[in-house]
CSV table of C-alpha atoms in Angstrom, one decimal:
chain,number,residue,atom,x,y,z
A,178,MET,CA,-13.4,-54.3,51.1
A,179,PRO,CA,-10.1,-53.6,51.4
A,180,SER,CA,-8.4,-51.3,49.6
A,181,GLU,CA,-6.8,-52.3,46.2
A,182,GLU,CA,-4.0,-49.6,45.6
A,183,GLY,CA,-0.9,-50.7,44.7
A,184,GLN,CA,-1.6,-54.0,44.1
A,185,VAL,CA,-0.4,-55.6,41.1
A,186,PHE,CA,-2.8,-58.3,39.4
A,187,HIS,CA,-0.6,-60.4,36.9
A,188,PRO,CA,-2.3,-61.6,33.9
A,189,HIS,CA,-3.2,-65.6,33.6
A,190,PRO,CA,0.1,-67.6,32.8
A,191,LEU,CA,-1.4,-68.5,29.4
A,192,VAL,CA,-2.2,-65.2,28.5
A,193,ALA,CA,1.1,-64.1,29.3
A,194,LYS,CA,3.1,-66.7,27.6
A,195,ASN,CA,1.3,-66.1,24.4
A,196,ALA,CA,1.3,-62.7,24.2
A,197,TYR,CA,3.5,-60.2,22.1
A,198,VAL,CA,5.2,-58.8,25.2
A,199,ASN,CA,5.0,-61.0,27.8
A,200,SER,CA,7.3,-59.8,30.2
A,201,PHE,CA,8.0,-56.6,31.8
A,202,SER,CA,11.4,-56.8,30.9
A,203,GLN,CA,11.1,-57.3,27.1
A,204,TYR,CA,8.6,-54.0,27.4
A,205,GLU,CA,11.7,-52.2,28.9
A,206,GLN,CA,13.8,-53.0,25.9
A,207,MET,CA,11.4,-52.2,23.4
A,208,TYR,CA,10.4,-49.0,25.1
A,209,LYS,CA,14.4,-48.1,25.0
A,210,LYS,CA,14.9,-49.0,21.2
A,211,SER,CA,12.0,-46.8,20.6
A,212,LEU,CA,13.4,-43.6,22.4
A,213,ASP,CA,17.3,-44.7,21.6
A,214,ASN,CA,16.8,-45.4,18.0
A,215,PRO,CA,13.4,-44.7,16.6
A,216,GLU,CA,14.2,-45.2,13.3
A,217,GLU,CA,14.9,-48.7,13.9
A,218,PHE,CA,12.2,-49.2,15.7
A,219,TRP,CA,9.6,-47.6,13.6
A,220,GLY,CA,11.2,-48.6,10.4
A,221,GLU,CA,10.5,-52.4,11.0
A,222,ILE,CA,7.1,-51.5,12.2
A,223,ALA,CA,6.7,-49.2,9.2
A,224,LYS,CA,7.1,-52.0,6.8
A,225,GLN,CA,3.8,-54.1,7.9
A,226,PHE,CA,2.1,-51.3,5.6
A,227,TYR,CA,2.0,-50.4,2.1
A,228,TRP,CA,3.9,-47.0,1.0
A,229,GLU,CA,3.8,-45.6,-2.3
A,230,SER,CA,6.7,-43.7,-2.1
A,231,PRO,CA,9.3,-45.3,0.2
A,232,ILE,CA,10.7,-44.3,3.5
A,233,ASP,CA,13.9,-42.1,3.7
A,234,SER,CA,15.8,-43.3,6.2
A,235,ASN,CA,18.1,-40.1,6.2
A,236,ARG,CA,14.1,-38.1,7.0
A,237,PHE,CA,12.4,-40.7,9.1
A,238,PHE,CA,12.9,-38.4,12.1
A,239,ARG,CA,13.3,-34.8,12.1
A,240,PHE,CA,12.8,-32.0,14.9
A,241,ASN,CA,13.4,-28.5,16.2
A,242,PHE,CA,12.9,-27.5,19.8
A,243,ASP,CA,15.1,-24.4,20.2
A,244,LEU,CA,13.5,-21.0,18.6
A,245,THR,CA,17.1,-19.7,18.2
A,246,LYS,CA,17.7,-21.9,15.5
A,247,GLY,CA,14.5,-21.3,13.6
A,248,PRO,CA,11.0,-22.6,14.1
A,249,ILE,CA,9.7,-25.4,16.0
A,250,PHE,CA,8.6,-28.3,14.0
A,251,THR,CA,8.4,-32.6,14.3
A,252,LYS,CA,8.2,-34.6,11.3
A,253,TRP,CA,8.2,-38.1,10.7
A,254,LEU,CA,8.4,-40.1,7.9
A,255,ASP,CA,8.8,-36.9,5.5
A,256,GLY,CA,8.7,-37.3,2.0
A,257,ALA,CA,6.7,-40.9,1.9
A,258,THR,CA,3.7,-41.5,0.6
A,259,THR,CA,0.5,-43.2,1.4
A,260,ASN,CA,-3.1,-43.6,2.7
A,261,ILE,CA,-4.8,-45.1,5.3
A,262,SER,CA,-8.0,-45.9,3.9
A,263,TYR,CA,-5.5,-48.7,1.5
A,264,ASN,CA,-3.6,-49.8,4.3
A,265,LEU,CA,-6.9,-50.5,6.4
A,266,LEU,CA,-8.8,-51.9,3.5
A,267,ASP,CA,-7.5,-52.8,0.5
A,268,ARG,CA,-4.2,-54.3,2.0
A,269,ASN,CA,-5.9,-56.5,4.6
A,270,VAL,CA,-8.7,-57.8,1.2
A,271,ARG,CA,-5.2,-59.0,-0.7
A,272,ASN,CA,-4.0,-60.4,2.5
A,273,GLY,CA,-6.7,-63.0,2.6
A,274,HIS,CA,-8.8,-61.3,4.8
A,275,GLY,CA,-11.8,-60.3,2.5
A,276,ASP,CA,-14.2,-62.4,4.2
A,277,LYS,CA,-13.3,-61.9,7.9
A,278,VAL,CA,-16.0,-59.7,9.8
A,279,ALA,CA,-14.4,-56.0,10.3
A,280,TYR,CA,-17.8,-54.7,12.6
A,281,TYR,CA,-20.7,-56.8,14.0
A,282,TRP,CA,-23.1,-53.9,14.6
A,283,GLU,CA,-25.3,-53.9,17.5
A,284,GLY,CA,-28.0,-51.3,17.3
A,285,ASN,CA,-29.8,-49.4,20.6
A,286,HIS,CA,-32.2,-52.2,20.8
A,287,PRO,CA,-31.1,-55.9,20.8
A,288,ASP,CA,-33.3,-56.5,17.6
A,289,ASP,CA,-31.3,-54.3,15.4
A,290,TYR,CA,-28.1,-55.6,14.4
A,291,SER,CA,-25.6,-56.5,11.2
A,292,ARG,CA,-22.2,-56.8,10.0
A,293,LEU,CA,-19.7,-55.6,7.6
A,294,THR,CA,-17.1,-57.7,6.3
A,295,TYR,CA,-13.3,-56.2,5.0
A,296,LYS,CA,-14.8,-56.7,1.4
A,297,ASN,CA,-17.9,-55.0,2.2
A,298,LEU,CA,-16.6,-52.1,3.8
A,299,LEU,CA,-14.0,-51.5,1.1
A,300,GLU,CA,-16.6,-51.2,-0.9
A,301,GLU,CA,-19.1,-49.1,1.0
A,302,VAL,CA,-15.9,-46.6,1.7
A,303,CYS,CA,-15.4,-46.4,-2.2
A,304,ARG,CA,-18.9,-45.9,-3.1
A,305,PHE,CA,-18.9,-42.8,-0.6
A,306,ALA,CA,-15.7,-41.4,-1.4
A,307,ASN,CA,-17.2,-41.4,-5.1
A,308,VAL,CA,-20.2,-39.3,-3.7
A,309,LEU,CA,-17.9,-36.9,-2.0
A,310,LYS,CA,-16.1,-36.5,-5.3
A,311,SER,CA,-19.6,-35.7,-7.1
A,312,ARG,CA,-20.0,-32.8,-4.3
A,313,GLY,CA,-16.8,-31.1,-5.1
A,314,VAL,CA,-14.4,-32.5,-2.4
A,315,LYS,CA,-11.2,-32.6,-2.9
A,316,LYS,CA,-7.7,-33.3,-1.1
A,317,GLY,CA,-7.7,-31.1,2.0
A,318,ASP,CA,-11.3,-30.1,2.1
A,319,ARG,CA,-12.6,-30.5,5.4
A,320,VAL,CA,-15.5,-33.0,6.1
A,321,ALA,CA,-17.6,-32.1,9.4
A,322,VAL,CA,-19.3,-35.4,11.0
A,323,TYR,CA,-22.2,-35.8,13.6
A,324,MET,CA,-22.8,-39.3,13.9
A,325,PRO,CA,-24.3,-42.1,16.1
A,326,MET,CA,-22.6,-45.3,15.9
A,327,ILE,CA,-23.3,-46.8,12.7
A,328,LEU,CA,-21.5,-48.2,10.3
A,329,GLU,CA,-22.1,-45.2,7.8
A,330,ALA,CA,-19.9,-43.2,10.5
A,331,VAL,CA,-17.1,-45.6,10.0
A,332,VAL,CA,-17.2,-45.4,6.5
A,333,THR,CA,-17.6,-41.7,6.2
A,334,LEU,CA,-13.9,-41.9,7.9
A,335,LEU,CA,-12.3,-44.4,5.7
A,336,ALA,CA,-13.9,-42.5,2.4
A,337,CYS,CA,-12.5,-38.9,3.7
A,338,ALA,CA,-9.3,-40.7,4.3
A,339,ARG,CA,-9.3,-42.2,0.6
A,340,ILE,CA,-9.7,-39.2,-0.9
A,341,GLY,CA,-7.3,-36.8,1.1
A,342,ALA,CA,-10.0,-34.6,2.9
A,343,VAL,CA,-9.7,-34.1,6.2
A,344,HIS,CA,-12.8,-35.2,8.5
A,345,SER,CA,-13.3,-33.1,11.5
A,346,LEU,CA,-16.0,-35.6,14.0
A,347,VAL,CA,-18.3,-34.1,16.6
A,348,PHE,CA,-19.5,-36.3,19.4
A,349,ALA,CA,-23.4,-36.4,18.5
A,350,GLY,CA,-24.5,-35.1,21.9
A,351,PHE,CA,-22.8,-31.2,21.4
A,352,SER,CA,-25.3,-28.9,21.2
A,353,SER,CA,-26.0,-27.0,17.6
A,354,ASP,CA,-23.8,-24.0,18.9
A,355,SER,CA,-20.7,-26.0,19.7
A,356,PHE,CA,-21.3,-28.1,16.7
A,357,ALA,CA,-21.5,-24.9,14.6
A,358,GLU,CA,-18.2,-23.4,16.6
A,359,ARG,CA,-16.6,-26.5,15.3
A,360,ILE,CA,-18.1,-26.0,11.3
A,361,VAL,CA,-16.8,-22.8,11.4
A,362,ASP,CA,-13.3,-23.1,12.7
A,363,CYS,CA,-12.6,-25.9,10.4
A,364,GLU,CA,-14.3,-24.5,7.6
A,365,ALA,CA,-16.0,-27.5,6.7
A,366,ARG,CA,-17.6,-27.6,3.2
A,367,VAL,CA,-19.4,-31.2,3.8
A,368,ILE,CA,-21.3,-32.2,6.6
A,369,VAL,CA,-22.1,-36.1,7.4
A,370,THR,CA,-25.1,-36.5,9.8
A,371,ALA,CA,-28.4,-38.7,10.5
A,372,ASP,CA,-32.1,-38.1,10.5
A,373,GLY,CA,-32.0,-39.3,14.6
A,374,VAL,CA,-31.0,-42.2,16.8
A,375,TRP,CA,-32.4,-43.6,19.9
A,376,ARG,CA,-30.4,-43.5,22.8
A,377,GLY,CA,-32.1,-45.6,24.9
A,378,GLU,CA,-35.8,-44.5,25.1
A,379,LYS,CA,-34.9,-41.4,24.0
A,380,MET,CA,-34.8,-40.1,20.4
A,381,LEU,CA,-32.1,-37.2,19.5
A,382,GLN,CA,-33.3,-35.5,16.3
A,383,LEU,CA,-29.6,-35.1,14.8
A,384,LYS,CA,-30.4,-33.4,11.9
A,385,SER,CA,-32.2,-30.8,13.2
A,386,ILE,CA,-29.5,-29.9,15.8
A,387,CYS,CA,-27.1,-29.9,12.0
A,388,ASP,CA,-29.9,-27.3,10.9
A,389,HIS,CA,-29.6,-25.0,13.8
A,390,ALA,CA,-26.0,-25.5,13.6
A,391,MET,CA,-25.4,-24.3,9.7
A,392,SER,CA,-28.0,-21.9,10.4
A,393,LYS,CA,-25.8,-20.2,13.1
A,394,CYS,CA,-22.5,-20.7,10.4
A,395,SER,CA,-24.6,-18.8,8.0
A,396,LYS,CA,-25.2,-16.1,9.8
A,397,GLU,CA,-21.4,-16.0,11.1
A,398,GLY,CA,-20.6,-16.0,7.0
A,399,HIS,CA,-19.8,-19.5,6.5
A,400,ASN,CA,-22.0,-21.5,4.6
A,401,VAL,CA,-22.2,-25.7,4.3
A,402,GLU,CA,-22.4,-26.7,0.9
A,403,THR,CA,-23.8,-29.9,1.3
A,404,CYS,CA,-25.2,-32.1,4.3
A,405,ILE,CA,-25.6,-36.2,3.6
A,406,VAL,CA,-28.3,-37.2,5.7
A,407,VAL,CA,-28.3,-41.3,6.4
A,408,SER,CA,-31.7,-42.5,6.9
A,409,HIS,CA,-31.4,-44.3,10.3
A,410,LEU,CA,-35.2,-43.9,12.4
A,411,GLU,CA,-37.1,-46.0,9.5
A,412,ARG,CA,-34.8,-49.1,10.0
A,413,VAL,CA,-34.7,-49.4,13.4
A,414,THR,CA,-36.7,-50.6,16.7
A,415,VAL,CA,-38.5,-48.1,18.1
A,416,PRO,CA,-38.5,-48.4,21.9
A,417,LYS,CA,-41.5,-50.1,23.8
A,418,GLY,CA,-44.0,-47.3,24.7
A,419,ALA,CA,-42.2,-44.8,22.6
A,420,VAL,CA,-43.4,-43.2,19.6
A,421,GLN,CA,-41.8,-42.6,16.3
A,422,PRO,CA,-42.6,-39.4,14.3
A,423,LYS,CA,-44.1,-39.3,11.5
A,424,PRO,CA,-42.3,-39.2,8.7
A,425,SER,CA,-43.4,-35.8,7.2
A,426,ASN,CA,-43.0,-34.4,10.8
A,427,ARG,CA,-39.3,-36.0,11.1
A,428,THR,CA,-36.7,-34.6,8.7
A,429,PRO,CA,-36.8,-31.2,6.9
A,430,MET,CA,-34.2,-30.9,3.6
A,431,ALA,CA,-33.2,-28.0,2.0
A,432,ALA,CA,-33.3,-28.8,-1.7
A,433,GLY,CA,-29.9,-28.3,-3.1
A,434,ARG,CA,-28.0,-28.7,0.0
A,435,ASP,CA,-29.3,-31.6,1.8
A,436,VAL,CA,-29.2,-34.8,0.0
A,437,TRP,CA,-30.2,-38.5,1.4
A,438,TRP,CA,-27.4,-41.3,1.9
A,439,GLN,CA,-29.6,-43.8,0.6
A,440,GLU,CA,-30.4,-42.3,-2.5
A,441,VAL,CA,-27.1,-41.2,-3.6
A,442,VAL,CA,-24.5,-44.2,-2.1
A,443,PRO,CA,-25.7,-47.4,-3.5
A,444,GLN,CA,-25.7,-46.6,-7.3
A,445,ALA,CA,-22.1,-45.1,-6.6
A,446,SER,CA,-18.9,-47.1,-8.0
A,447,THR,CA,-17.3,-49.3,-5.5
A,448,SER,CA,-14.0,-48.7,-7.1
A,449,CYS,CA,-12.1,-45.5,-5.9
A,450,TYR,CA,-8.6,-44.9,-6.2
A,451,PRO,CA,-6.8,-43.8,-3.3
A,452,GLU,CA,-5.3,-40.4,-2.9
A,453,TRP,CA,-1.8,-40.7,-2.3
A,454,MET,CA,-1.1,-38.8,0.6
A,455,GLU,CA,2.1,-36.9,2.0
A,456,ALA,CA,2.8,-38.6,5.4
A,457,GLU,CA,2.9,-35.5,7.3
A,458,ASP,CA,-0.6,-34.4,5.4
A,459,PRO,CA,-3.3,-34.0,7.8
A,460,LEU,CA,-5.8,-36.8,8.2
A,461,PHE,CA,-8.1,-35.6,10.8
A,462,MET,CA,-8.9,-32.5,13.0
A,463,LEU,CA,-10.6,-33.4,16.4
A,464,TYR,CA,-11.6,-30.4,18.6
A,465,THR,CA,-11.1,-30.5,22.7
A,466,SER,CA,-14.3,-30.5,24.7
A,467,GLY,CA,-14.3,-26.7,25.3
A,468,SER,CA,-14.4,-27.0,29.2
A,469,THR,CA,-11.9,-25.0,29.8
A,470,GLY,CA,-12.1,-22.1,26.9
A,471,LYS,CA,-12.3,-21.8,23.1
A,472,PRO,CA,-11.9,-25.5,21.5
A,473,LYS,CA,-8.9,-25.9,19.8
A,474,GLY,CA,-9.0,-28.4,17.0
A,475,VAL,CA,-5.8,-30.8,17.4
A,476,VAL,CA,-4.4,-31.9,13.8
A,477,HIS,CA,-3.4,-35.5,13.8
A,478,THR,CA,-1.4,-36.2,10.7
A,479,THR,CA,-1.5,-39.4,8.3
A,480,GLY,CA,1.8,-41.7,8.6
A,481,GLY,CA,2.9,-41.1,12.4
A,482,TYR,CA,-1.0,-41.9,13.2
A,483,LEU,CA,-1.3,-45.0,11.3
A,484,LEU,CA,2.0,-46.4,12.6
A,485,TYR,CA,1.0,-45.0,16.6
A,486,ALA,CA,-2.6,-46.3,16.6
A,487,ALA,CA,-1.7,-50.0,14.9
A,488,THR,CA,1.2,-50.6,17.2
A,489,THR,CA,-0.6,-49.3,20.6
A,490,PHE,CA,-3.8,-51.0,19.4
A,491,LYS,CA,-1.7,-54.4,18.7
A,492,PHE,CA,0.6,-54.2,21.6
A,493,VAL,CA,-1.2,-52.7,24.4
A,494,PHE,CA,-4.6,-55.0,23.4
A,495,ASP,CA,-2.7,-58.0,22.5
A,496,TYR,CA,-4.8,-58.4,19.4
A,497,LYS,CA,-4.7,-62.0,17.9
A,498,PRO,CA,-6.3,-63.0,14.8
A,499,SER,CA,-9.6,-64.9,16.6
A,500,ASP,CA,-10.3,-62.5,19.1
A,501,VAL,CA,-13.5,-60.4,19.1
A,502,TYR,CA,-13.0,-57.1,20.2
A,503,TRP,CA,-15.3,-54.3,21.4
A,504,CYS,CA,-14.6,-51.1,22.7
A,505,THR,CA,-17.3,-49.2,24.1
A,506,ALA,CA,-15.9,-45.3,23.6
A,507,ASP,CA,-17.9,-43.3,21.2
A,508,ILE,CA,-15.8,-42.4,18.0
A,509,GLY,CA,-16.5,-38.6,18.4
A,510,TRP,CA,-13.3,-39.0,20.9
A,511,ILE,CA,-9.8,-39.8,20.1
A,512,THR,CA,-10.2,-43.1,22.1
A,513,GLY,CA,-13.0,-44.1,19.3
A,514,HIS,CA,-10.9,-42.9,16.5
A,515,SER,CA,-7.8,-44.8,17.7
A,516,TYR,CA,-9.5,-48.0,19.0
A,517,VAL,CA,-12.9,-48.4,17.3
A,518,VAL,CA,-11.8,-47.7,13.9
A,519,TYR,CA,-7.8,-46.9,13.0
A,520,GLY,CA,-6.1,-49.4,15.1
A,521,PRO,CA,-8.1,-52.0,15.1
A,522,LEU,CA,-8.5,-52.0,11.5
A,523,ALA,CA,-4.9,-51.6,10.5
A,524,ASN,CA,-4.8,-55.3,12.4
A,525,ALA,CA,-7.7,-56.7,10.5
A,526,ALA,CA,-9.2,-56.8,13.8
A,527,THR,CA,-12.9,-58.1,14.3
A,528,SER,CA,-14.8,-55.4,16.1
A,529,VAL,CA,-18.2,-54.9,17.9
A,530,LEU,CA,-20.0,-51.2,17.2
A,531,PHE,CA,-22.4,-50.7,19.7
A,532,GLU,CA,-25.0,-47.9,19.4
A,533,GLY,CA,-26.9,-48.1,22.5
A,534,THR,CA,-26.2,-47.5,26.2
A,535,PRO,CA,-25.7,-50.1,29.4
A,536,PHE,CA,-28.4,-49.4,30.8
A,537,TYR,CA,-31.2,-50.4,27.6
A,538,PRO,CA,-33.4,-52.5,27.6
A,539,GLY,CA,-31.9,-54.0,30.9
A,540,ASN,CA,-28.8,-53.1,33.1
A,541,ASP,CA,-27.1,-55.9,32.1
A,542,ARG,CA,-26.8,-54.9,28.4
A,543,PHE,CA,-23.1,-55.0,28.1
A,544,TRP,CA,-23.0,-58.6,29.0
A,545,SER,CA,-25.6,-59.8,26.9
A,546,VAL,CA,-23.2,-58.0,23.9
A,547,VAL,CA,-20.3,-59.9,25.3
A,548,ASP,CA,-23.0,-63.1,25.2
A,549,LYS,CA,-24.2,-62.3,21.9
A,550,TYR,CA,-20.6,-61.5,20.2
A,551,LYS,CA,-18.3,-63.8,22.1
A,552,VAL,CA,-16.4,-60.8,23.1
A,553,SER,CA,-12.8,-61.9,23.8
A,554,GLN,CA,-11.5,-58.2,24.3
A,555,PHE,CA,-13.7,-55.6,26.1
A,556,TYR,CA,-12.6,-52.1,26.2
A,557,THR,CA,-14.6,-49.5,28.6
A,558,ALA,CA,-14.2,-46.8,31.0
A,559,PRO,CA,-14.2,-46.4,35.1
A,560,THR,CA,-17.3,-44.4,34.4
A,561,ALA,CA,-19.2,-47.4,33.0
A,562,ILE,CA,-18.5,-49.8,35.5
A,563,ARG,CA,-19.1,-46.8,38.7
A,564,ALA,CA,-22.6,-46.2,36.6
A,565,LEU,CA,-23.3,-50.0,36.8
A,566,MET,CA,-22.3,-50.3,40.4
A,567,LYS,CA,-24.9,-47.6,41.8
A,568,PHE,CA,-27.4,-50.5,40.2
A,569,ASP,CA,-26.3,-53.7,41.6
A,570,ASP,CA,-22.9,-54.9,42.4
A,571,HIS,CA,-23.9,-58.4,40.3
A,572,LEU,CA,-23.7,-56.4,37.2
A,573,VAL,CA,-20.0,-55.4,38.0
A,574,THR,CA,-18.8,-58.9,39.7
A,575,ARG,CA,-20.2,-60.4,36.6
A,576,CYS,CA,-17.9,-58.2,34.6
A,577,VAL,CA,-15.3,-59.1,36.7
A,578,HIS,CA,-16.1,-63.3,36.6
A,579,LEU,CA,-15.9,-63.0,32.5
A,580,ALA,CA,-12.8,-61.3,32.5
A,581,THR,CA,-10.6,-63.3,35.5
A,582,SER,CA,-12.6,-67.1,34.0
A,583,LEU,CA,-10.8,-66.5,30.4
A,584,ILE,CA,-14.3,-67.6,28.9
A,585,PRO,CA,-14.9,-65.2,26.9
A,586,ILE,CA,-13.5,-62.8,28.0
A,587,ARG,CA,-9.4,-63.0,27.5
A,588,TRP,CA,-8.7,-59.1,28.3
A,589,PHE,CA,-10.7,-56.7,29.9
A,590,HIS,CA,-9.3,-53.1,29.7
A,591,ILE,CA,-10.6,-50.5,31.6
A,592,ALA,CA,-9.5,-47.0,30.7
A,593,LYS,CA,-7.7,-44.4,33.1
């Protein structure tokens, strides 16, 4: 196959014609404006969202990178207040999107699937936010999250945002030691997890991993006060040939600390008034992988992250209201935070949330899901494509055919 390095692949003319940014010159103009006049550029975008306290144009963007003039800092939208959960949920419901599907959930097994509308998502977020409040969680508290790709994971993040708690989600593939290190560092009072999850034909006992992590935390002087557990294993299909552990042997629960999600969330109120947050208040902490040293917790703040995630999703993916969008990233990574949760919801998008792997029950699972939900925007990583290539070229050429035919895929995105 000839080298494609340096080649430029232009979008289909119909796609380009209807795109938000339909030419490179338009992109250059927007980029220049964002640098030369960020107050005007981002100020226009900020008008799309709700602000409890208005944005002060005189304090829109301030910074200091000169140590001789004082501490280094950057501040965006300083003084303005908002709530991301309100903007992603209440705002969309009030704009008439309450009955629109926010997420199609596709489980590890093809027989496991569900969906959640914006109205339903708002209700579930309020319920869980009230549960967190009942356990003493308040603005500024940290909540550690160790969950599979299930709808409750999205609910958890948005519930934290609703009450001003800072979520710290850790990819549910990290070891108990890695999780414990992050719990201690962020001083999390609460953990939210699931009993377990099937990944392909392999079952991961997530609660057991959390138990080991909490034990390690205790030895280091930090005690987790509450662990909320989603009962997930009993509601999903067991892979053929696999054995489901007996309930009595599956999930140990510590009295006073551990609580089942299904026992406390359904009866909670579906109304929860949002905590109005300063634009520079923290939204979440996300830790680096730790592959080059001690993991570092990167703090993302409220106002700037809302505008960035919403804007990059809209323009980079050129999302249109009729699209069905699927990002295959796990929400444990920043790609998942921005382009599975916050960016899509800020644009009232319909997304696919996928729990499984590209290889189960067959190596064509990606394309089966695309067909099932009529996905028109597919966003994945080169790693996934390379993994499919080793099985059979037709698994990759099929995705290319889907991407170039525009039926059903309008855009096929591959991350660098």
